[in-house]
Short mmCIF file of N, CA and C and ligand atoms in Angstrom, two decimals:
data_model
loop_
_atom_site.label_atom_id
_atom_site.label_comp_id
_atom_site.label_asym_id
_atom_site.label_seq_id
_atom_site.Cartn_x
_atom_site.Cartn_y
_atom_site.Cartn_z
N MET A 266 -11.43 9.02 42.87
CA MET A 266 -10.74 8.59 41.27
C MET A 266 -11.70 9.80 40.34
N ARG A 267 -10.49 9.90 39.34
CA ARG A 267 -10.89 11.09 38.23
C ARG A 267 -10.93 10.11 36.87
N ARG A 268 -12.92 9.88 37.15
CA ARG A 268 -13.16 9.24 35.42
C ARG A 268 -13.15 10.45 34.41
N ALA A 269 -13.02 9.76 33.10
CA ALA A 269 -13.13 10.53 32.08
C ALA A 269 -13.58 9.61 30.95
N VAL A 270 -14.81 9.78 30.01
CA VAL A 270 -15.02 9.01 28.65
C VAL A 270 -14.66 9.89 27.51
N CYS A 271 -14.22 8.84 27.04
CA CYS A 271 -13.86 9.54 24.90
C CYS A 271 -14.88 8.45 24.69
N PRO A 272 -15.79 9.67 24.05
CA PRO A 272 -16.95 9.15 23.36
C PRO A 272 -16.41 8.71 21.56
N GLY A 273 -17.38 7.87 21.11
CA GLY A 273 -16.82 8.16 19.16
C GLY A 273 -17.65 7.36 18.72
N SER A 274 -17.75 6.99 17.54
CA SER A 274 -17.92 5.70 16.41
C SER A 274 -16.87 5.09 16.04
N PHE A 275 -15.63 5.56 16.25
CA PHE A 275 -14.72 4.88 15.84
C PHE A 275 -14.38 3.38 14.82
N ASP A 276 -14.94 4.08 13.87
CA ASP A 276 -15.34 3.77 12.62
C ASP A 276 -14.59 3.22 11.67
N PRO A 277 -13.31 3.06 11.72
CA PRO A 277 -12.40 2.52 12.73
C PRO A 277 -11.64 3.33 13.53
N VAL A 278 -11.14 2.44 14.63
CA VAL A 278 -10.50 3.65 15.69
C VAL A 278 -8.86 3.85 14.56
N THR A 279 -8.36 5.57 14.88
CA THR A 279 -7.32 5.95 14.19
C THR A 279 -6.07 6.03 14.87
N ASN A 280 -5.02 6.27 14.77
CA ASN A 280 -3.85 6.99 15.39
C ASN A 280 -4.23 8.24 16.02
N GLY A 281 -4.92 9.35 15.19
CA GLY A 281 -5.64 10.70 15.70
C GLY A 281 -6.63 10.15 17.13
N HIS A 282 -7.27 9.05 17.13
CA HIS A 282 -7.96 8.61 18.39
C HIS A 282 -7.10 8.06 19.47
N ILE A 283 -6.27 7.46 19.19
CA ILE A 283 -5.19 6.96 20.07
C ILE A 283 -4.22 7.88 20.56
N ASP A 284 -4.77 8.94 19.98
CA ASP A 284 -3.52 10.41 20.45
C ASP A 284 -4.24 11.01 21.80
N ILE A 285 -5.43 11.30 21.59
CA ILE A 285 -6.29 11.59 22.11
C ILE A 285 -6.27 11.30 23.45
N ILE A 286 -6.87 9.36 23.05
CA ILE A 286 -7.22 8.72 23.86
C ILE A 286 -5.46 8.20 25.38
N SER A 287 -4.64 8.55 24.56
CA SER A 287 -3.53 8.20 25.59
C SER A 287 -3.30 10.02 25.91
N ARG A 288 -3.48 10.82 25.55
CA ARG A 288 -3.45 12.00 26.49
C ARG A 288 -4.22 11.98 27.64
N ALA A 289 -5.29 11.50 27.67
CA ALA A 289 -6.62 11.14 28.43
C ALA A 289 -6.10 10.84 29.66
N SER A 290 -5.47 9.29 28.91
CA SER A 290 -5.18 8.80 30.06
C SER A 290 -3.80 8.75 30.95
N ALA A 291 -2.81 9.79 30.78
CA ALA A 291 -2.06 10.02 31.69
C ALA A 291 -2.96 11.92 32.27
N LEU A 292 -4.21 12.56 31.98
CA LEU A 292 -4.55 13.42 32.79
C LEU A 292 -5.91 12.78 34.09
N PHE A 293 -6.23 11.40 33.78
CA PHE A 293 -7.11 10.66 34.08
C PHE A 293 -6.82 9.76 34.80
N ASP A 294 -7.16 9.45 35.91
CA ASP A 294 -7.21 8.03 36.47
C ASP A 294 -7.65 6.56 35.91
N GLU A 295 -8.51 7.12 35.04
CA GLU A 295 -9.62 5.57 33.77
C GLU A 295 -10.09 6.63 33.65
N VAL A 296 -10.09 5.97 32.35
CA VAL A 296 -10.34 6.62 31.40
C VAL A 296 -11.30 5.36 30.36
N THR A 297 -12.80 5.87 30.40
CA THR A 297 -13.39 4.63 29.22
C THR A 297 -14.04 5.45 28.32
N VAL A 298 -13.45 4.64 26.91
CA VAL A 298 -13.37 4.44 25.69
C VAL A 298 -14.71 4.48 24.97
N ALA A 299 -15.95 4.94 24.80
CA ALA A 299 -17.07 4.62 24.32
C ALA A 299 -17.66 4.23 23.47
N VAL A 300 -18.13 3.62 22.79
CA VAL A 300 -18.23 3.51 21.30
C VAL A 300 -19.36 3.42 21.61
N LEU A 301 -20.44 4.37 20.45
CA LEU A 301 -21.55 4.60 19.76
C LEU A 301 -22.31 3.89 19.23
N ILE A 302 -23.43 3.06 19.67
CA ILE A 302 -24.30 1.97 19.17
C ILE A 302 -25.44 2.70 18.35
N ASN A 303 -25.21 3.21 16.92
CA ASN A 303 -26.07 4.15 16.37
C ASN A 303 -26.46 3.20 15.19
N LYS A 304 -27.63 2.67 15.13
CA LYS A 304 -28.25 1.70 14.21
C LYS A 304 -28.63 2.13 13.17
N SER A 305 -28.59 3.42 13.17
CA SER A 305 -29.77 4.50 11.90
C SER A 305 -28.21 4.85 11.29
N LYS A 306 -26.65 4.70 11.41
CA LYS A 306 -26.04 5.06 10.68
C LYS A 306 -25.20 4.10 10.00
N LYS A 307 -24.84 3.89 9.20
CA LYS A 307 -24.36 2.62 8.58
C LYS A 307 -23.00 2.98 8.50
N SER A 308 -22.63 1.61 9.11
CA SER A 308 -21.11 1.53 9.69
C SER A 308 -20.43 0.86 8.75
N LEU A 309 -18.77 0.52 8.72
CA LEU A 309 -17.60 -0.36 8.18
C LEU A 309 -17.83 -1.62 8.76
N PHE A 310 -17.39 -1.25 10.24
CA PHE A 310 -17.62 -2.37 10.79
C PHE A 310 -18.82 -2.11 11.85
N THR A 311 -18.65 -3.55 12.90
CA THR A 311 -19.40 -3.95 13.82
C THR A 311 -19.49 -3.19 15.10
N VAL A 312 -20.38 -3.08 16.07
CA VAL A 312 -19.56 -2.15 17.36
C VAL A 312 -18.66 -3.22 17.62
N ASP A 313 -19.03 -4.67 18.03
CA ASP A 313 -18.12 -5.57 18.54
C ASP A 313 -17.03 -5.73 17.57
N GLU A 314 -16.88 -5.31 16.68
CA GLU A 314 -15.31 -5.19 15.90
C GLU A 314 -14.49 -3.77 15.97
N ARG A 315 -15.68 -3.58 16.40
CA ARG A 315 -15.01 -2.09 16.78
C ARG A 315 -14.42 -1.87 18.14
N ILE A 316 -14.96 -2.49 19.35
CA ILE A 316 -14.88 -2.58 20.33
C ILE A 316 -13.07 -3.44 20.60
N GLY A 317 -13.15 -4.82 20.06
CA GLY A 317 -12.66 -5.64 20.11
C GLY A 317 -11.21 -4.64 18.92
N MET A 318 -10.66 -4.13 18.22
CA MET A 318 -9.89 -3.23 17.61
C MET A 318 -9.45 -2.55 18.64
N LEU A 319 -10.29 -1.56 19.45
CA LEU A 319 -10.24 -0.39 20.24
C LEU A 319 -9.42 -1.42 21.96
N THR A 320 -9.78 -2.60 22.14
CA THR A 320 -9.09 -3.34 23.23
C THR A 320 -7.92 -3.76 22.86
N ASP A 321 -7.70 -3.99 21.41
CA ASP A 321 -6.15 -4.26 21.25
C ASP A 321 -5.22 -3.24 21.15
N VAL A 322 -6.08 -2.09 20.33
CA VAL A 322 -4.75 -0.84 20.44
C VAL A 322 -4.55 -0.25 21.24
N CYS A 323 -5.62 -0.44 22.99
CA CYS A 323 -5.88 0.82 24.16
C CYS A 323 -4.70 -0.52 25.13
N ALA A 324 -4.59 -1.49 24.89
CA ALA A 324 -3.84 -2.87 25.81
C ALA A 324 -2.74 -1.99 26.23
N GLU A 325 -2.37 -1.13 26.09
CA GLU A 325 -0.88 -0.42 26.33
C GLU A 325 -0.97 0.30 27.29
N PHE A 326 -2.35 0.72 27.41
CA PHE A 326 -2.63 2.07 28.58
C PHE A 326 -3.24 1.27 29.28
N GLY A 327 -2.95 1.37 30.85
CA GLY A 327 -3.19 0.29 31.88
C GLY A 327 -4.39 0.90 32.73
N ASN A 328 -4.97 2.50 32.03
CA ASN A 328 -5.87 2.88 32.98
C ASN A 328 -7.27 3.14 32.03
N VAL A 329 -7.07 2.34 30.45
CA VAL A 329 -8.00 1.99 29.87
C VAL A 329 -9.27 1.47 29.27
N LYS A 330 -10.05 1.64 29.70
CA LYS A 330 -11.22 0.28 29.40
C LYS A 330 -12.54 0.82 27.62
N ILE A 331 -12.66 -0.48 27.47
CA ILE A 331 -13.54 0.05 26.30
C ILE A 331 -14.84 -0.70 26.59
N ASP A 332 -16.01 0.46 26.41
CA ASP A 332 -17.23 -0.30 26.41
C ASP A 332 -18.04 0.63 25.37
N ALA A 333 -19.62 0.38 25.28
CA ALA A 333 -20.32 1.01 24.34
C ALA A 333 -21.34 1.32 24.92
N PHE A 334 -21.97 2.27 24.10
CA PHE A 334 -23.58 2.91 24.92
C PHE A 334 -24.09 3.11 23.68
N HIS A 335 -25.39 3.38 24.01
CA HIS A 335 -26.76 4.31 23.15
C HIS A 335 -27.42 5.40 24.39
N GLY A 336 -28.04 5.83 22.92
CA GLY A 336 -28.92 6.94 24.09
C GLY A 336 -28.25 8.10 24.38
N LEU A 337 -28.41 8.94 25.42
CA LEU A 337 -27.24 9.84 25.91
C LEU A 337 -26.41 9.66 26.47
N LEU A 338 -24.58 10.14 25.60
CA LEU A 338 -24.26 10.39 26.38
C LEU A 338 -23.66 10.52 28.06
N VAL A 339 -24.62 11.42 28.74
CA VAL A 339 -24.65 12.00 30.40
C VAL A 339 -25.31 11.13 30.64
N ASP A 340 -26.12 10.08 30.33
CA ASP A 340 -26.87 8.74 31.27
C ASP A 340 -25.62 8.12 31.39
N PHE A 341 -24.82 7.62 29.99
CA PHE A 341 -24.04 6.38 29.95
C PHE A 341 -22.64 7.02 31.51
N CYS A 342 -22.41 8.63 31.46
CA CYS A 342 -21.94 9.42 32.77
C CYS A 342 -22.09 9.07 34.02
N ARG A 343 -23.53 9.42 33.86
CA ARG A 343 -24.14 9.54 35.08
C ARG A 343 -23.89 7.88 35.98
N GLU A 344 -24.52 6.93 34.66
CA GLU A 344 -24.10 5.47 35.10
C GLU A 344 -22.74 4.89 35.95
N ARG A 345 -21.77 5.62 35.52
CA ARG A 345 -20.84 5.05 35.45
C ARG A 345 -19.85 6.40 36.57
N ASP A 346 -20.66 6.97 37.14
CA ASP A 346 -20.12 8.38 38.23
C ASP A 346 -18.87 9.02 37.36
N ILE A 347 -19.23 9.15 36.14
CA ILE A 347 -18.14 9.93 35.15
C ILE A 347 -18.09 11.22 35.47
N HIS A 348 -17.11 12.66 34.70
CA HIS A 348 -17.58 13.71 35.53
C HIS A 348 -17.00 14.66 33.98
N ALA A 349 -16.35 14.00 33.48
CA ALA A 349 -15.44 14.67 32.50
C ALA A 349 -15.51 13.71 30.92
N ILE A 350 -15.95 14.28 30.14
CA ILE A 350 -15.80 14.13 28.32
C ILE A 350 -14.27 14.81 27.85
N VAL A 351 -13.70 13.61 27.50
CA VAL A 351 -13.03 14.09 26.60
C VAL A 351 -12.92 14.15 25.00
N LYS A 352 -12.71 15.69 24.54
CA LYS A 352 -12.96 15.37 22.86
C LYS A 352 -11.85 16.14 22.85
N GLY A 353 -10.71 15.79 21.25
CA GLY A 353 -10.31 16.34 20.36
C GLY A 353 -10.94 17.45 19.44
N LEU A 354 -9.73 18.12 19.77
CA LEU A 354 -10.27 19.76 18.59
C LEU A 354 -9.26 19.64 17.52
N ARG A 355 -9.66 19.26 16.23
CA ARG A 355 -8.89 19.13 14.64
C ARG A 355 -8.42 20.49 14.45
N ALA A 356 -9.53 21.31 14.21
CA ALA A 356 -9.40 22.73 14.17
C ALA A 356 -10.13 23.18 14.65
N VAL A 357 -10.28 24.82 14.04
CA VAL A 357 -11.32 25.89 14.57
C VAL A 357 -12.73 25.05 14.35
N SER A 358 -13.19 24.69 12.99
CA SER A 358 -14.17 24.21 12.12
C SER A 358 -14.83 22.61 13.28
N ASP A 359 -13.99 22.54 14.09
CA ASP A 359 -14.63 21.52 14.75
C ASP A 359 -15.52 21.75 16.37
N PHE A 360 -15.22 23.36 16.46
CA PHE A 360 -15.12 23.55 17.75
C PHE A 360 -16.21 24.29 17.75
N ASP A 361 -17.24 24.99 16.96
CA ASP A 361 -18.73 24.99 16.72
C ASP A 361 -19.39 24.15 17.30
N TYR A 362 -19.33 22.95 16.56
CA TYR A 362 -20.27 21.84 17.23
C TYR A 362 -20.08 21.27 18.16
N GLU A 363 -18.81 21.12 18.57
CA GLU A 363 -18.07 20.82 20.09
C GLU A 363 -18.49 21.21 21.26
N LEU A 364 -18.63 23.04 21.24
CA LEU A 364 -19.03 23.64 21.91
C LEU A 364 -20.64 23.82 22.35
N GLN A 365 -21.24 23.56 21.39
CA GLN A 365 -22.45 23.32 21.49
C GLN A 365 -23.08 22.21 22.23
N MET A 366 -22.09 20.82 21.91
CA MET A 366 -22.42 19.81 22.11
C MET A 366 -21.89 20.12 24.17
N ALA A 367 -20.63 20.20 24.15
CA ALA A 367 -20.34 20.04 25.69
C ALA A 367 -21.11 20.93 26.64
N GLN A 368 -21.65 22.46 26.03
CA GLN A 368 -22.79 22.91 26.89
C GLN A 368 -24.04 22.62 26.74
N MET A 369 -24.81 21.30 25.78
CA MET A 369 -25.70 20.59 26.17
C MET A 369 -25.74 19.98 26.96
N ASN A 370 -24.56 19.07 26.92
CA ASN A 370 -24.22 17.75 28.21
C ASN A 370 -24.17 18.64 29.62
N SER A 371 -23.30 19.76 30.12
CA SER A 371 -22.98 20.31 31.18
C SER A 371 -24.61 20.57 30.97
N SER A 372 -25.79 21.06 30.84
CA SER A 372 -26.92 21.57 31.08
C SER A 372 -27.53 20.41 31.34
N LEU A 373 -27.49 18.97 30.91
CA LEU A 373 -28.09 17.61 31.35
C LEU A 373 -27.65 17.20 32.76
N ALA A 374 -25.94 17.23 32.57
CA ALA A 374 -25.54 16.63 33.96
C ALA A 374 -24.23 17.27 33.86
N GLU A 375 -23.99 16.74 35.49
CA GLU A 375 -22.87 17.09 35.90
C GLU A 375 -21.91 17.00 35.46
N VAL A 376 -21.68 17.43 34.12
CA VAL A 376 -20.35 16.83 33.52
C VAL A 376 -18.99 17.88 32.64
N GLU A 377 -18.04 17.75 32.71
CA GLU A 377 -17.33 18.86 32.14
C GLU A 377 -16.43 18.04 30.76
N THR A 378 -16.43 19.34 29.54
CA THR A 378 -16.29 18.50 28.69
C THR A 378 -14.75 19.41 28.53
N VAL A 379 -13.32 18.07 28.63
CA VAL A 379 -11.79 18.48 28.66
C VAL A 379 -11.63 18.95 26.85
N PHE A 380 -11.62 19.85 25.83
CA PHE A 380 -10.99 19.56 24.86
C PHE A 380 -9.42 19.61 24.77
N VAL A 381 -8.91 18.76 23.85
CA VAL A 381 -7.77 18.66 23.68
C VAL A 381 -7.81 18.53 22.11
N PRO A 382 -6.31 19.63 22.11
CA PRO A 382 -5.87 19.92 20.81
C PRO A 382 -4.80 18.86 20.21
N THR A 383 -5.97 18.28 19.18
CA THR A 383 -5.45 17.09 18.38
C THR A 383 -3.76 17.22 18.11
N SER A 384 -2.97 16.21 17.97
CA SER A 384 -1.31 16.68 17.93
C SER A 384 -1.50 17.00 16.22
N PRO A 385 -0.95 18.11 15.96
CA PRO A 385 -0.46 18.46 13.88
C PRO A 385 -0.42 17.24 13.14
N GLU A 386 0.51 16.55 13.62
CA GLU A 386 0.80 15.21 12.63
C GLU A 386 -1.33 14.69 12.34
N TYR A 387 -1.89 14.70 13.43
CA TYR A 387 -3.23 14.17 13.01
C TYR A 387 -4.68 15.24 12.89
N SER A 388 -4.26 16.50 12.00
CA SER A 388 -5.04 17.83 12.41
C SER A 388 -6.36 17.03 11.16
N PHE A 389 -6.10 16.70 10.22
CA PHE A 389 -6.71 16.54 9.27
C PHE A 389 -7.09 14.97 9.17
N LEU A 390 -7.27 14.41 10.14
CA LEU A 390 -7.61 13.10 10.45
C LEU A 390 -8.96 12.56 10.31
N ALA A 391 -9.80 11.66 9.47
CA ALA A 391 -11.12 11.53 10.26
C ALA A 391 -11.25 10.13 9.89
N SER A 392 -11.87 9.13 10.82
CA SER A 392 -12.53 7.59 9.75
C SER A 392 -12.96 7.94 9.02
N SER A 393 -13.87 8.76 8.22
CA SER A 393 -14.41 8.62 7.09
C SER A 393 -13.49 9.03 6.04
N LEU A 394 -12.81 9.75 6.29
CA LEU A 394 -11.85 9.65 5.15
C LEU A 394 -10.76 8.69 4.69
N VAL A 395 -10.22 8.38 6.22
CA VAL A 395 -8.96 7.03 6.24
C VAL A 395 -10.60 6.21 5.79
N LYS A 396 -11.42 5.75 5.58
CA LYS A 396 -12.47 4.83 4.69
C LYS A 396 -12.34 5.37 3.23
N GLU A 397 -12.56 6.49 2.52
CA GLU A 397 -12.56 6.82 1.67
C GLU A 397 -11.32 6.70 0.80
N VAL A 398 -10.42 7.35 1.56
CA VAL A 398 -8.99 7.05 0.67
C VAL A 398 -8.39 5.33 0.95
N ALA A 399 -8.89 4.59 1.86
CA ALA A 399 -8.60 3.11 1.45
C ALA A 399 -9.57 2.17 0.65
N THR A 400 -10.57 3.05 0.28
CA THR A 400 -12.03 2.45 -0.56
C THR A 400 -11.06 2.31 -1.74
N TYR A 401 -10.32 3.67 -2.56
CA TYR A 401 -9.77 4.06 -3.84
C TYR A 401 -8.68 3.36 -3.68
N GLY A 402 -7.51 2.70 -2.84
CA GLY A 402 -6.66 2.53 -2.73
C GLY A 402 -5.46 3.46 -2.36
N GLY A 403 -5.65 3.92 -1.44
CA GLY A 403 -4.64 5.05 -1.62
C GLY A 403 -3.96 4.34 -0.26
N ASP A 404 -2.62 4.83 0.64
CA ASP A 404 -1.94 4.33 1.47
C ASP A 404 -2.42 4.92 2.64
N VAL A 405 -3.09 4.12 3.90
CA VAL A 405 -3.58 4.46 5.03
C VAL A 405 -2.50 4.30 6.36
N SER A 406 -1.20 3.60 5.76
CA SER A 406 -0.96 2.81 6.69
C SER A 406 -0.52 3.79 7.76
N SER A 407 -0.29 5.27 7.35
CA SER A 407 0.46 6.05 8.72
C SER A 407 -0.65 6.40 9.55
N LEU A 408 -1.47 6.12 9.01
CA LEU A 408 -2.82 6.82 9.44
C LEU A 408 -3.60 6.25 10.46
N VAL A 409 -3.55 4.51 10.69
CA VAL A 409 -3.97 3.47 11.42
C VAL A 409 -3.64 2.59 12.64
N PRO A 410 -3.56 1.72 13.05
CA PRO A 410 -2.20 1.13 13.58
C PRO A 410 -2.79 -0.49 12.87
N PRO A 411 -1.47 -0.92 12.91
CA PRO A 411 -1.47 -2.26 11.75
C PRO A 411 -2.78 -3.12 11.48
N LEU A 412 -2.92 -3.02 13.32
CA LEU A 412 -4.29 -4.13 13.41
C LEU A 412 -5.37 -3.90 12.27
N VAL A 413 -5.72 -2.34 12.43
CA VAL A 413 -6.99 -1.70 11.51
C VAL A 413 -6.68 -1.55 10.50
N LEU A 414 -5.60 -2.08 10.20
CA LEU A 414 -5.25 -1.26 8.57
C LEU A 414 -5.65 -2.75 8.24
N ASP A 415 -4.86 -3.83 8.62
CA ASP A 415 -5.19 -5.32 8.41
C ASP A 415 -6.94 -5.61 8.38
N ARG A 416 -7.75 -5.22 9.10
CA ARG A 416 -8.31 -5.09 9.69
C ARG A 416 -10.17 -4.48 8.12
N LEU A 417 -9.04 -3.24 8.17
CA LEU A 417 -9.45 -2.48 6.58
C LEU A 417 -9.77 -3.26 5.37
N THR A 418 -8.29 -3.46 5.26
CA THR A 418 -8.42 -3.98 4.12
C THR A 418 -8.75 -5.31 3.88
N ALA A 419 -9.14 -6.19 4.76
CA ALA A 419 -9.78 -7.45 4.49
C ALA A 419 -11.33 -6.81 4.18
N ARG A 420 -11.80 -6.00 5.21
CA ARG A 420 -13.64 -5.67 5.06
C ARG A 420 -13.60 -5.16 3.25
N LEU A 421 -12.72 -4.62 2.65
CA LEU A 421 -12.57 -3.72 1.68
C LEU A 421 -13.04 -4.82 0.75
N ALA A 422 -11.85 -5.34 1.01
CA ALA A 422 -11.76 -6.65 -0.26
C ALA A 422 -13.16 -7.40 -0.06
N GLU A 423 -13.38 -7.88 1.40
CA GLU A 423 -15.15 -8.32 1.01
C GLU A 423 -15.63 -8.14 0.23
N ARG A 424 -16.28 -6.79 0.76
CA ARG A 424 -17.01 -5.74 -0.03
C ARG A 424 -16.90 -5.48 -1.47
N ALA A 425 -15.83 -5.66 -1.66
CA ALA A 425 -15.27 -5.63 -3.29
C ALA A 425 -16.16 -6.97 -4.29
N GLU A 426 -16.12 -8.03 -3.50
CA GLU A 426 -15.91 -9.08 -4.20
C GLU A 426 -17.87 -9.46 -4.63
O1 LIG B 604 -17.17 9.80 16.53
P1 LIG B 604 -18.27 10.78 16.50
O2 LIG B 604 -19.51 9.88 15.97
O3 LIG B 604 -18.24 12.23 15.83
O4 LIG B 604 -18.86 10.79 17.70
C1 LIG B 604 -19.79 11.42 18.20
C2 LIG B 604 -20.51 11.32 19.98
C3 LIG B 604 -20.78 9.49 20.08
C4 LIG B 604 -19.29 11.62 20.38
C5 LIG B 604 -21.89 12.52 19.97
O5 LIG B 604 -22.76 11.98 18.52
C6 LIG B 604 -22.69 11.98 20.77
O6 LIG B 604 -22.41 12.42 21.64
N1 LIG B 604 -23.84 10.71 21.02
C7 LIG B 604 -24.66 10.38 21.59
C8 LIG B 604 -26.04 10.89 22.19
C9 LIG B 604 -25.57 12.25 22.77
O7 LIG B 604 -25.58 12.02 23.82
N2 LIG B 604 -26.42 13.17 22.13
C10 LIG B 604 -26.85 14.94 22.84
C11 LIG B 604 -25.62 14.88 22.14
S1 LIG B 604 -25.61 17.31 23.01
#
């Protein structure tokens, strides 16, 4: 079976992530979306909340499952017999760092990184920008799934109280 992982913070999942996940699901037999547990990074949503949103929005893909990991991505891959990492490339500016990570990961384990060019309509999209725009009342309804929009609106309202 050809397995792949789509790793990330997903704080929160955006339409850009879903674009990459859906295309990975067409390329591989099984895709694991892996949420990085990073206690040193301040996040808007807990890992469980992020997993919940991903589970909901990825339900339409029959071969996609959601998991979480901490430590090295290559260790997660080794434990699950995954040999491909799928990454979206939004612009040339993503490439330098992604290439460095891909080369480091392949030096650590038998994993290939597969770069998928982000669809042009999502090339500017990042979770951090979605949060910033939403915080100041901007309309992000075309950038995240409806469920994520609801959770984002609710979380930002809680924070503003
Ligand atoms: O959504 P993000 O925050 O840009 O995702 C970054 C992620 C999770 C893909 C990357 O930070 C990662 O793989 N972290 C795990 C730690 C690791 O394996 N580091 C070595 C990379 S060469």
